[in-house]
Coordinates of C-alpha atoms in Angstrom, one line a residue:
M1 CA -12.0 -9.2 -12.3
R2 CA -15.9 -9.3 -12.3
T3 CA -16.0 -10.7 -8.7
P4 CA -16.4 -7.6 -6.6
W5 CA -18.0 -9.6 -3.7
A6 CA -14.6 -11.1 -3.1
D7 CA -12.8 -7.8 -2.5
G8 CA -13.4 -7.6 1.3
P9 CA -13.2 -4.0 2.7
E10 CA -15.7 -3.7 5.5
Y11 CA -18.8 -1.7 4.5
V12 CA -17.6 -1.2 1.0
T13 CA -18.0 -4.6 -0.7
Q14 CA -19.4 -6.5 2.4
C15 CA -20.2 -6.1 6.0
P16 CA -17.5 -7.5 8.4
I17 CA -17.3 -11.2 9.1
Q18 CA -18.9 -11.6 12.5
P19 CA -17.2 -13.3 15.5
G20 CA -17.5 -17.0 14.9
G21 CA -18.7 -16.5 11.3
S22 CA -17.0 -17.4 8.1
Y23 CA -17.0 -16.4 4.4
T24 CA -15.4 -18.0 1.4
Y25 CA -13.8 -15.7 -1.2
R26 CA -13.9 -16.9 -4.8
F27 CA -12.2 -15.1 -7.5
P28 CA -10.3 -15.7 -10.8
I29 CA -6.6 -14.9 -11.3
E30 CA -6.3 -12.9 -14.6
N31 CA -3.1 -11.2 -15.9
Q32 CA -1.3 -11.3 -12.6
D33 CA 2.0 -13.1 -11.8
G34 CA 4.1 -12.6 -8.8
T35 CA 3.3 -11.6 -5.2
L36 CA 0.2 -10.2 -3.6
W37 CA -1.0 -10.6 -0.1
W38 CA -4.2 -11.1 1.9
H39 CA -5.2 -9.3 5.0
A40 CA -8.1 -8.2 7.2
H41 CA -9.8 -5.0 6.1
S42 CA -11.8 -4.3 9.3
R43 CA -10.6 -1.6 11.6
W44 CA -6.9 -2.3 12.5
L45 CA -7.1 -6.1 12.6
R46 CA -4.7 -6.4 9.7
A47 CA -1.9 -5.6 12.2
T48 CA -1.7 -9.4 12.7
V49 CA -4.2 -10.9 10.3
Y50 CA -2.2 -11.2 7.0
G51 CA -0.2 -13.5 4.8
A52 CA 1.4 -13.9 1.4
L53 CA -0.6 -14.7 -1.8
I54 CA 1.8 -16.1 -4.4
I55 CA 0.8 -16.4 -8.0
Y56 CA 3.1 -18.7 -10.1
P57 CA 3.3 -18.6 -13.9
K58 CA 1.0 -20.9 -15.8
L59 CA 2.3 -24.4 -16.4
G60 CA 4.8 -24.3 -19.2
V61 CA 5.3 -20.5 -19.0
P62 CA 8.8 -19.5 -17.7
Y63 CA 9.7 -16.6 -15.5
P64 CA 10.9 -13.6 -17.5
F65 CA 14.2 -14.0 -15.6
Q66 CA 16.5 -16.8 -14.5
K67 CA 14.4 -19.3 -12.5
P68 CA 15.4 -19.1 -8.9
N69 CA 16.8 -22.1 -6.9
K70 CA 14.5 -21.2 -4.0
E71 CA 11.9 -18.6 -3.0
I72 CA 11.5 -17.0 0.4
P73 CA 8.4 -14.8 1.3
I74 CA 9.5 -11.9 3.4
L75 CA 6.6 -10.3 5.3
L76 CA 7.5 -7.0 7.0
G77 CA 5.1 -6.2 9.9
E78 CA 4.6 -3.8 12.7
W79 CA 4.0 -4.8 16.4
W80 CA 2.5 -3.1 19.4
N81 CA 2.8 -4.4 23.0
R82 CA -0.9 -3.5 23.5
D83 CA -4.1 -4.8 22.0
I84 CA -4.3 -3.1 18.6
I85 CA -8.0 -2.2 18.9
S86 CA -7.3 -0.4 22.2
V87 CA -4.6 1.6 20.4
L88 CA -7.2 2.5 17.7
R89 CA -9.9 3.3 20.2
Q90 CA -7.7 5.6 22.2
A91 CA -6.7 7.6 19.1
Q92 CA -10.4 7.8 18.0
F93 CA -11.4 9.0 21.5
T94 CA -8.7 11.7 21.9
G95 CA -8.5 12.8 18.3
A96 CA -4.7 12.6 18.6
A97 CA -2.3 10.6 16.5
P98 CA -2.1 6.9 17.6
N99 CA 0.7 5.5 19.6
V100 CA 3.6 4.4 17.4
S101 CA 4.5 0.7 17.3
D102 CA 7.0 -0.9 19.6
A103 CA 8.8 -3.0 17.0
Y104 CA 8.9 -4.0 13.3
T105 CA 8.9 -7.7 12.4
I106 CA 10.2 -9.9 9.6
N107 CA 8.0 -13.0 9.2
G108 CA 6.5 -12.3 12.6
K109 CA 9.7 -11.9 14.6
P110 CA 11.5 -8.6 15.5
G111 CA 15.1 -9.8 15.4
D112 CA 17.9 -9.7 18.0
L113 CA 18.5 -5.9 18.0
Y114 CA 15.5 -5.5 20.3
K115 CA 15.7 -6.1 24.1
C116 CA 14.9 -9.6 25.1
S117 CA 14.3 -10.9 21.6
S118 CA 17.5 -12.8 20.8
K119 CA 15.5 -15.9 20.3
E120 CA 12.9 -14.1 18.1
T121 CA 15.0 -13.9 15.0
V122 CA 14.1 -15.6 11.7
K123 CA 16.9 -17.4 9.9
F124 CA 17.0 -18.2 6.2
Y125 CA 19.6 -20.7 5.0
V126 CA 21.3 -20.6 1.5
K127 CA 24.0 -22.4 -0.4
F128 CA 26.8 -20.6 -2.1
G129 CA 25.9 -19.8 -5.7
E130 CA 22.1 -20.1 -5.2
N131 CA 19.8 -17.7 -7.0
V132 CA 17.1 -16.7 -4.4
L133 CA 13.8 -15.0 -5.1
L134 CA 12.7 -12.8 -2.1
R135 CA 9.0 -12.0 -2.2
V136 CA 9.0 -8.8 0.0
I137 CA 5.7 -7.6 1.4
N138 CA 5.1 -4.5 3.5
A139 CA 2.3 -5.6 5.8
A140 CA 3.0 -2.8 8.3
L141 CA 0.0 -1.0 9.6
N142 CA 1.2 2.6 9.5
Q143 CA 4.8 2.8 8.2
E144 CA 6.6 2.8 4.9
L145 CA 9.8 0.8 5.2
F146 CA 13.3 0.4 3.7
F147 CA 14.6 -3.1 3.2
T148 CA 18.1 -4.3 2.5
V149 CA 20.5 -7.3 2.9
A150 CA 24.1 -6.8 4.1
N151 CA 26.7 -7.2 1.3
H152 CA 24.2 -8.4 -1.3
M153 CA 22.7 -6.6 -4.3
L154 CA 19.0 -7.0 -5.0
T155 CA 17.7 -7.3 -8.6
V156 CA 14.1 -6.0 -8.7
V157 CA 12.0 -8.1 -11.1
G158 CA 8.4 -7.4 -10.0
N159 CA 6.0 -5.2 -8.0
D160 CA 2.4 -5.8 -7.0
A161 CA 2.0 -9.0 -9.1
A162 CA 3.4 -7.4 -12.3
Y163 CA 6.9 -8.0 -13.7
N164 CA 9.2 -5.1 -14.5
K165 CA 12.4 -4.6 -16.4
P166 CA 15.1 -5.9 -14.0
F167 CA 17.4 -3.4 -12.3
T168 CA 19.9 -3.7 -9.4
T169 CA 19.9 -1.8 -6.1
R170 CA 21.1 -2.1 -2.6
V171 CA 17.9 -1.0 -0.9
I172 CA 14.2 -1.0 -1.7
M173 CA 11.3 0.9 -0.2
L174 CA 7.8 -0.3 0.2
G175 CA 4.7 1.5 1.4
P176 CA 2.2 -0.5 3.3
G177 CA 0.3 -2.7 0.9
Q178 CA 3.1 -2.9 -1.7
T179 CA 5.0 -6.0 -2.7
T180 CA 8.4 -6.2 -4.4
N181 CA 10.1 -9.3 -5.9
V182 CA 13.9 -9.3 -5.8
L183 CA 16.6 -11.8 -6.9
L184 CA 19.5 -12.3 -4.6
T185 CA 22.6 -14.3 -5.6
A186 CA 24.4 -16.0 -2.7
N187 CA 27.9 -15.0 -3.9
Q188 CA 29.5 -13.7 -0.7
P189 CA 32.0 -15.4 1.6
A190 CA 30.3 -18.0 3.8
G191 CA 28.9 -16.2 6.7
R192 CA 25.9 -14.7 8.3
Y193 CA 24.3 -11.5 7.0
Y194 CA 21.5 -9.4 8.4
M195 CA 18.4 -8.6 6.4
A196 CA 17.1 -5.3 7.9
T197 CA 14.1 -3.1 7.7
R198 CA 13.4 0.3 9.3
A199 CA 11.1 3.3 8.7
Y200 CA 11.0 5.8 5.8
A201 CA 9.3 8.7 7.6
T202 CA 8.4 11.9 5.8
A203 CA 5.8 13.8 7.9
Q204 CA 7.4 16.8 9.7
N205 CA 7.6 16.6 13.5
A206 CA 5.5 13.4 13.6
P207 CA 6.6 10.6 15.9
F208 CA 7.4 7.3 14.4
D209 CA 9.0 3.9 15.4
N210 CA 12.7 4.4 14.8
T211 CA 13.7 0.8 15.6
T212 CA 15.2 -1.7 13.2
A213 CA 14.0 -5.3 12.6
T214 CA 16.4 -8.0 11.4
A215 CA 16.5 -11.5 10.1
I216 CA 19.6 -13.6 9.3
L217 CA 20.7 -14.9 5.9
E218 CA 23.1 -17.7 6.7
Y219 CA 25.2 -19.7 4.4
D220 CA 25.2 -23.5 5.1
S221 CA 29.0 -23.6 5.2
V222 CA 29.5 -20.7 7.7
P223 CA 32.5 -21.4 9.9
C224 CA 32.3 -21.3 13.7
T225 CA 34.8 -19.3 15.7
A226 CA 37.7 -21.2 17.3
K227 CA 37.2 -19.9 20.8
T228 CA 33.4 -20.2 21.3
G229 CA 32.3 -22.7 18.7
L230 CA 29.5 -20.3 17.7
A231 CA 28.8 -18.8 14.4
P232 CA 30.1 -15.2 14.0
R233 CA 27.8 -12.3 14.6
P234 CA 25.9 -11.3 11.4
L235 CA 27.1 -8.3 9.4
L236 CA 24.6 -5.3 9.7
P237 CA 24.0 -3.5 6.4
P238 CA 23.9 0.3 6.2
L239 CA 20.4 1.8 6.0
P240 CA 19.3 5.1 4.5
A241 CA 18.4 7.9 6.8
F242 CA 14.7 7.9 8.0
N243 CA 13.9 10.8 5.7
D244 CA 16.1 9.9 2.7
T245 CA 13.7 10.8 -0.1
G246 CA 16.6 10.9 -2.5
T247 CA 17.1 7.2 -2.2
V248 CA 13.4 6.5 -2.6
T249 CA 13.2 8.6 -5.7
A250 CA 16.3 6.9 -7.2
F251 CA 14.6 3.5 -6.6
T252 CA 11.2 4.3 -7.9
S253 CA 12.5 6.2 -11.0
Q254 CA 14.1 2.9 -12.3
L255 CA 10.8 1.0 -12.4
R256 CA 9.7 0.2 -15.9
S257 CA 7.2 -2.4 -17.1
L258 CA 8.1 -5.2 -19.5
S259 CA 8.0 -4.4 -23.2
S260 CA 5.0 -6.8 -23.5
K261 CA 2.9 -4.1 -21.9
N262 CA 3.6 -1.6 -24.7
G263 CA 0.5 -0.4 -26.5
Q264 CA -1.8 -1.0 -23.6
V265 CA -1.4 2.4 -21.8
P266 CA -4.5 4.5 -22.4
T267 CA -3.8 7.5 -24.6
Q268 CA -7.3 8.8 -25.3
I269 CA -8.6 9.9 -21.9
D270 CA -12.3 10.0 -21.2
E271 CA -12.1 11.0 -17.5
N272 CA -9.5 13.5 -16.4
L273 CA -9.5 13.6 -12.6
F274 CA -7.4 15.6 -10.1
F275 CA -7.5 14.5 -6.4
T276 CA -5.7 16.2 -3.6
V277 CA -4.6 13.8 -0.8
G278 CA -3.5 14.7 2.7
L279 CA -4.2 15.5 6.3
G280 CA -6.5 18.0 8.0
L281 CA -7.8 19.0 11.3
I282 CA -11.4 19.1 12.6
N283 CA -12.5 21.5 15.3
C284 CA -13.2 19.8 18.6
M285 CA -16.8 19.3 19.4
P286 CA -18.1 20.3 22.9
G287 CA -17.1 17.6 25.4
P288 CA -13.7 16.1 26.4
R289 CA -10.7 18.2 25.3
C290 CA -9.4 17.0 22.0
Q291 CA -5.7 16.1 22.0
G292 CA -4.8 17.0 18.4
P293 CA -2.9 20.2 17.5
N294 CA -4.5 23.3 19.2
N295 CA -7.4 21.3 20.6
T296 CA -8.5 19.7 17.3
R297 CA -8.9 16.2 16.0
F298 CA -6.8 14.8 13.2
A299 CA -8.5 14.2 9.9
A300 CA -7.6 13.3 6.3
S301 CA -9.3 13.7 3.0
M302 CA -9.3 13.6 -0.8
N303 CA -10.6 16.7 -2.5
N304 CA -11.6 18.0 0.9
I305 CA -14.0 15.1 1.5
S306 CA -13.2 13.0 4.5
F307 CA -14.6 9.6 3.7
V308 CA -17.2 8.1 6.1
L309 CA -18.0 4.4 5.9
P310 CA -21.7 3.4 6.1
R311 CA -22.7 1.1 9.0
R312 CA -26.1 -0.5 8.1
T313 CA -25.0 -2.0 4.7
S314 CA -22.1 -2.1 2.4
L315 CA -21.8 0.3 -0.6
L316 CA -21.8 -2.5 -3.1
Q317 CA -25.0 -4.0 -1.6
A318 CA -26.6 -0.6 -1.5
Y319 CA -25.8 -0.2 -5.2
Y320 CA -26.8 -3.6 -6.3
Q321 CA -30.0 -3.7 -4.2
N322 CA -30.9 0.0 -4.9
I323 CA -30.9 0.9 -1.2
P324 CA -31.3 4.7 -0.9
G325 CA -29.6 7.1 1.5
V326 CA -26.4 5.2 1.9
Y327 CA -24.2 7.2 -0.4
T328 CA -24.2 10.0 -3.1
T329 CA -22.4 10.0 -6.4
D330 CA -21.2 13.6 -6.4
F331 CA -17.6 13.1 -5.3
P332 CA -15.8 16.1 -6.9
P333 CA -13.6 15.3 -9.9
V334 CA -11.3 18.3 -9.0
P335 CA -10.6 20.1 -5.7
P336 CA -13.4 22.4 -4.7
M337 CA -10.9 25.2 -4.6
M338 CA -7.5 25.6 -6.3
F339 CA -4.6 26.7 -4.0
D340 CA -0.8 26.3 -3.7
Y341 CA -1.1 22.7 -2.6
T342 CA 2.5 22.2 -1.4
G343 CA 3.1 25.8 -0.3
N344 CA 1.8 27.8 2.7
V345 CA -1.9 26.7 2.8
S346 CA -4.4 29.0 4.4
R347 CA -5.9 27.6 7.7
A348 CA -9.3 28.2 6.2
L349 CA -8.6 25.1 4.0
W350 CA -7.5 22.8 6.8
Q351 CA -10.9 21.4 7.8
P352 CA -12.5 18.8 5.4
R353 CA -16.1 17.9 5.1
K354 CA -17.2 14.4 6.3
A355 CA -19.4 12.5 3.7
T356 CA -19.9 9.2 1.9
K357 CA -19.5 10.2 -1.7
L358 CA -18.7 8.0 -4.7
Y359 CA -17.5 8.9 -8.2
K360 CA -19.3 7.1 -11.0
L361 CA -17.3 5.8 -13.9
K362 CA -18.8 4.6 -17.2
F363 CA -17.8 1.0 -18.0
G364 CA -14.8 0.9 -20.4
S365 CA -13.8 4.6 -19.9
S366 CA -10.1 5.5 -19.9
V367 CA -9.2 7.3 -16.7
Q368 CA -6.3 9.6 -15.9
L369 CA -6.0 10.5 -12.2
V370 CA -3.6 13.1 -10.8
L371 CA -2.9 12.4 -7.1
Q372 CA -1.5 15.6 -5.5
D373 CA 0.0 15.7 -1.9
T374 CA -0.8 18.8 0.1
A375 CA 1.0 20.7 2.9
I376 CA -2.0 20.8 5.2
V377 CA -0.6 19.9 8.6
S378 CA 2.4 18.4 6.8
T379 CA 3.5 17.1 3.4
E380 CA 3.9 13.3 3.5
D381 CA 4.5 10.3 1.2
H382 CA 1.1 8.6 0.9
P383 CA 0.8 5.0 -0.4
I384 CA -2.5 5.1 -2.3
H385 CA -4.1 1.8 -3.2
L386 CA -6.9 1.2 -5.7
H387 CA -8.9 -1.9 -5.2
G388 CA -10.0 -4.0 -8.2
Y389 CA -7.4 -2.6 -10.6
H390 CA -3.8 -2.5 -11.7
F391 CA -2.8 0.9 -13.2
Y392 CA 0.0 2.5 -15.1
V393 CA 2.1 5.1 -13.3
V394 CA 2.8 7.5 -16.1
G395 CA 4.4 10.3 -14.1
Q396 CA 5.7 11.5 -10.7
G397 CA 7.3 14.6 -9.4
F398 CA 7.6 17.1 -6.7
G399 CA 5.8 20.4 -6.0
N400 CA 2.4 21.2 -7.7
F401 CA 1.5 19.2 -10.8
N402 CA 1.6 21.5 -13.8
P403 CA -0.1 20.0 -16.9
N404 CA 1.6 22.4 -19.3
R405 CA 5.0 21.3 -18.0
D406 CA 4.6 17.8 -16.7
T407 CA 2.4 16.1 -19.2
A408 CA 5.2 16.2 -21.8
R409 CA 7.3 14.1 -19.5
F410 CA 4.9 11.3 -19.1
N411 CA 6.2 7.8 -19.8
L412 CA 3.6 6.2 -22.1
I413 CA 6.0 3.5 -23.5
D414 CA 6.9 1.3 -20.5
P415 CA 5.4 2.9 -17.3
P416 CA 5.4 0.7 -14.2
V417 CA 2.2 -1.3 -13.4
R418 CA 1.1 -1.2 -9.8
N419 CA -1.9 -1.4 -7.5
T420 CA -0.4 0.9 -4.8
I421 CA 1.5 4.1 -5.6
N422 CA 3.6 6.2 -3.3
V423 CA 2.6 9.8 -3.9
P424 CA 5.9 11.6 -3.2
V425 CA 6.2 13.8 -0.2
G426 CA 5.2 17.3 -1.3
G427 CA 4.6 16.0 -4.8
W428 CA 2.3 14.2 -7.2
A429 CA 1.7 11.0 -9.2
V430 CA -0.4 10.4 -12.3
I431 CA -2.0 7.0 -12.9
R432 CA -4.0 5.7 -15.9
F433 CA -6.4 2.7 -16.1
V434 CA -9.4 1.5 -18.0
A435 CA -12.6 1.1 -15.9
D436 CA -13.4 -2.4 -17.1
N437 CA -14.1 -4.1 -13.7
P438 CA -17.6 -3.3 -12.5
G439 CA -18.3 -2.8 -8.9
V440 CA -17.7 -0.4 -6.0
W441 CA -13.9 -0.1 -5.5
L442 CA -12.3 1.6 -2.5
M443 CA -9.3 3.9 -3.1
H444 CA -7.4 4.8 0.0
C445 CA -4.2 5.6 1.7
H446 CA -2.7 2.3 3.0
I447 CA -1.4 4.0 6.1
D448 CA -4.3 2.8 8.3
S449 CA -4.4 5.8 10.6
H450 CA -4.9 7.9 7.5
L451 CA -7.7 5.6 6.3
T452 CA -9.3 5.9 9.8
W453 CA -9.2 9.7 9.5
G454 CA -10.9 9.6 6.1
L455 CA -8.2 9.5 3.4
A456 CA -10.3 7.5 1.0
M457 CA -13.0 7.5 -1.6
S458 CA -14.8 4.9 -3.8
F459 CA -15.3 4.5 -7.5
L460 CA -18.6 3.1 -8.7
V461 CA -18.0 1.4 -12.1
E462 CA -21.3 0.6 -13.6
N463 CA -22.1 -2.7 -15.3
G464 CA -21.0 -3.0 -18.9
P465 CA -23.0 -4.5 -21.8
G466 CA -23.4 -8.3 -22.0
E467 CA -23.4 -11.1 -19.4
L468 CA -19.6 -11.3 -19.2
Q469 CA -19.2 -7.8 -17.7
S470 CA -22.2 -8.0 -15.4
V471 CA -21.7 -8.0 -11.7
V472 CA -22.7 -11.4 -10.4
P473 CA -25.4 -11.6 -7.7
P474 CA -24.3 -11.4 -4.0
P475 CA -23.4 -14.9 -2.7
P476 CA -25.8 -16.4 -0.1
D477 CA -23.1 -16.5 2.6
L478 CA -22.4 -12.7 2.4
P479 CA -21.9 -11.6 6.1
P480 CA -24.9 -9.7 7.5
C481 CA -24.6 -6.3 9.1

């Protein structure tokens, strides 16, 4: 809050930290408890530059659930056997989809289901009866992921540094950028049990990494086999099918915020926005043959605007220092044309316009934003992240959002609080928030190939009255362009 210079996306709040350079981020923690994460926000460097950011309750303030005996951060990652920047450059040159990853990882290791990786398996040791808090983070670059633990139930108690009403499930799903805290009780017979993660993939006919990463949950009293003297092979849990949207919907529909959040959901809306999100195709320019579908280049957009990052300064610097020609503030509040978003979309609507457009929000305004998936190229589940804010997810559904029908079903009592929302495949999600954090804030799909193609926009929240709400001056060590 009120520290936009500590947000980090390249060319949005700052220019990238140069090789050999450094920058110190300073920010307060306000109204956040649980698990977040830090990561690079420059090109695709976050494939390996990331870690957990754990926020404990204030001293003397208990957890709203049984205090765990131990806590384990679980970072789900994605790994390529090539330099990740070369993978990005190849995709940018050809216009085709990038090569899929070679493995997934749990805390940096792929697990023993991959060839030649039997020694690259993380082990977590527990005692019978222990109550364990798993802080699960999806740090994968381009893939939504299922996660489960063999023979153990998971009690979900928090998402994106916000507590929720506990519920029990066997499997959770996280989009890139999302975090989920779950309690696990070590109540099974002494043994070894796999933790496992693999893809939730929804784009039609799109290649994806279909491998499975594992870690081992091992009880300290596990017996060894009489013949070999070795511990028994871990038990592998069943995992949903790669396109099991039903399991994802059953999981997300149970999320509810704690009752302490009641009364904070905005009900009087000042800004009613409707953004389409999805893919697109751009005609190939003269030169090397493009390798996207039918000699095109892949693109992505919100409201038909494919977001282009500036290069000579950051958006926040341009705003604060009144630098002209860097951006415009005419991002459309609704799609430029209404159509059957999840139906058979005319090819005339498949090519977005490239631009650097911001949407200006008045300080303190209450915002409702409908995020609508489209069938352009393919429907797909998109994890949309809004920097600088938590928001309430008041509704989700499939097909085209219909305000006459769907508004009546909104949950305004205990909607989940998140900072990244999975817009359902071929569906919609509605979020609400109060624009009380001044600055320039990027909103984007956290699938980084989609961000590269332009599935992003930025909100400009103007300074509010009084010193407390004012944007602080840029720090002296802000990286130069």
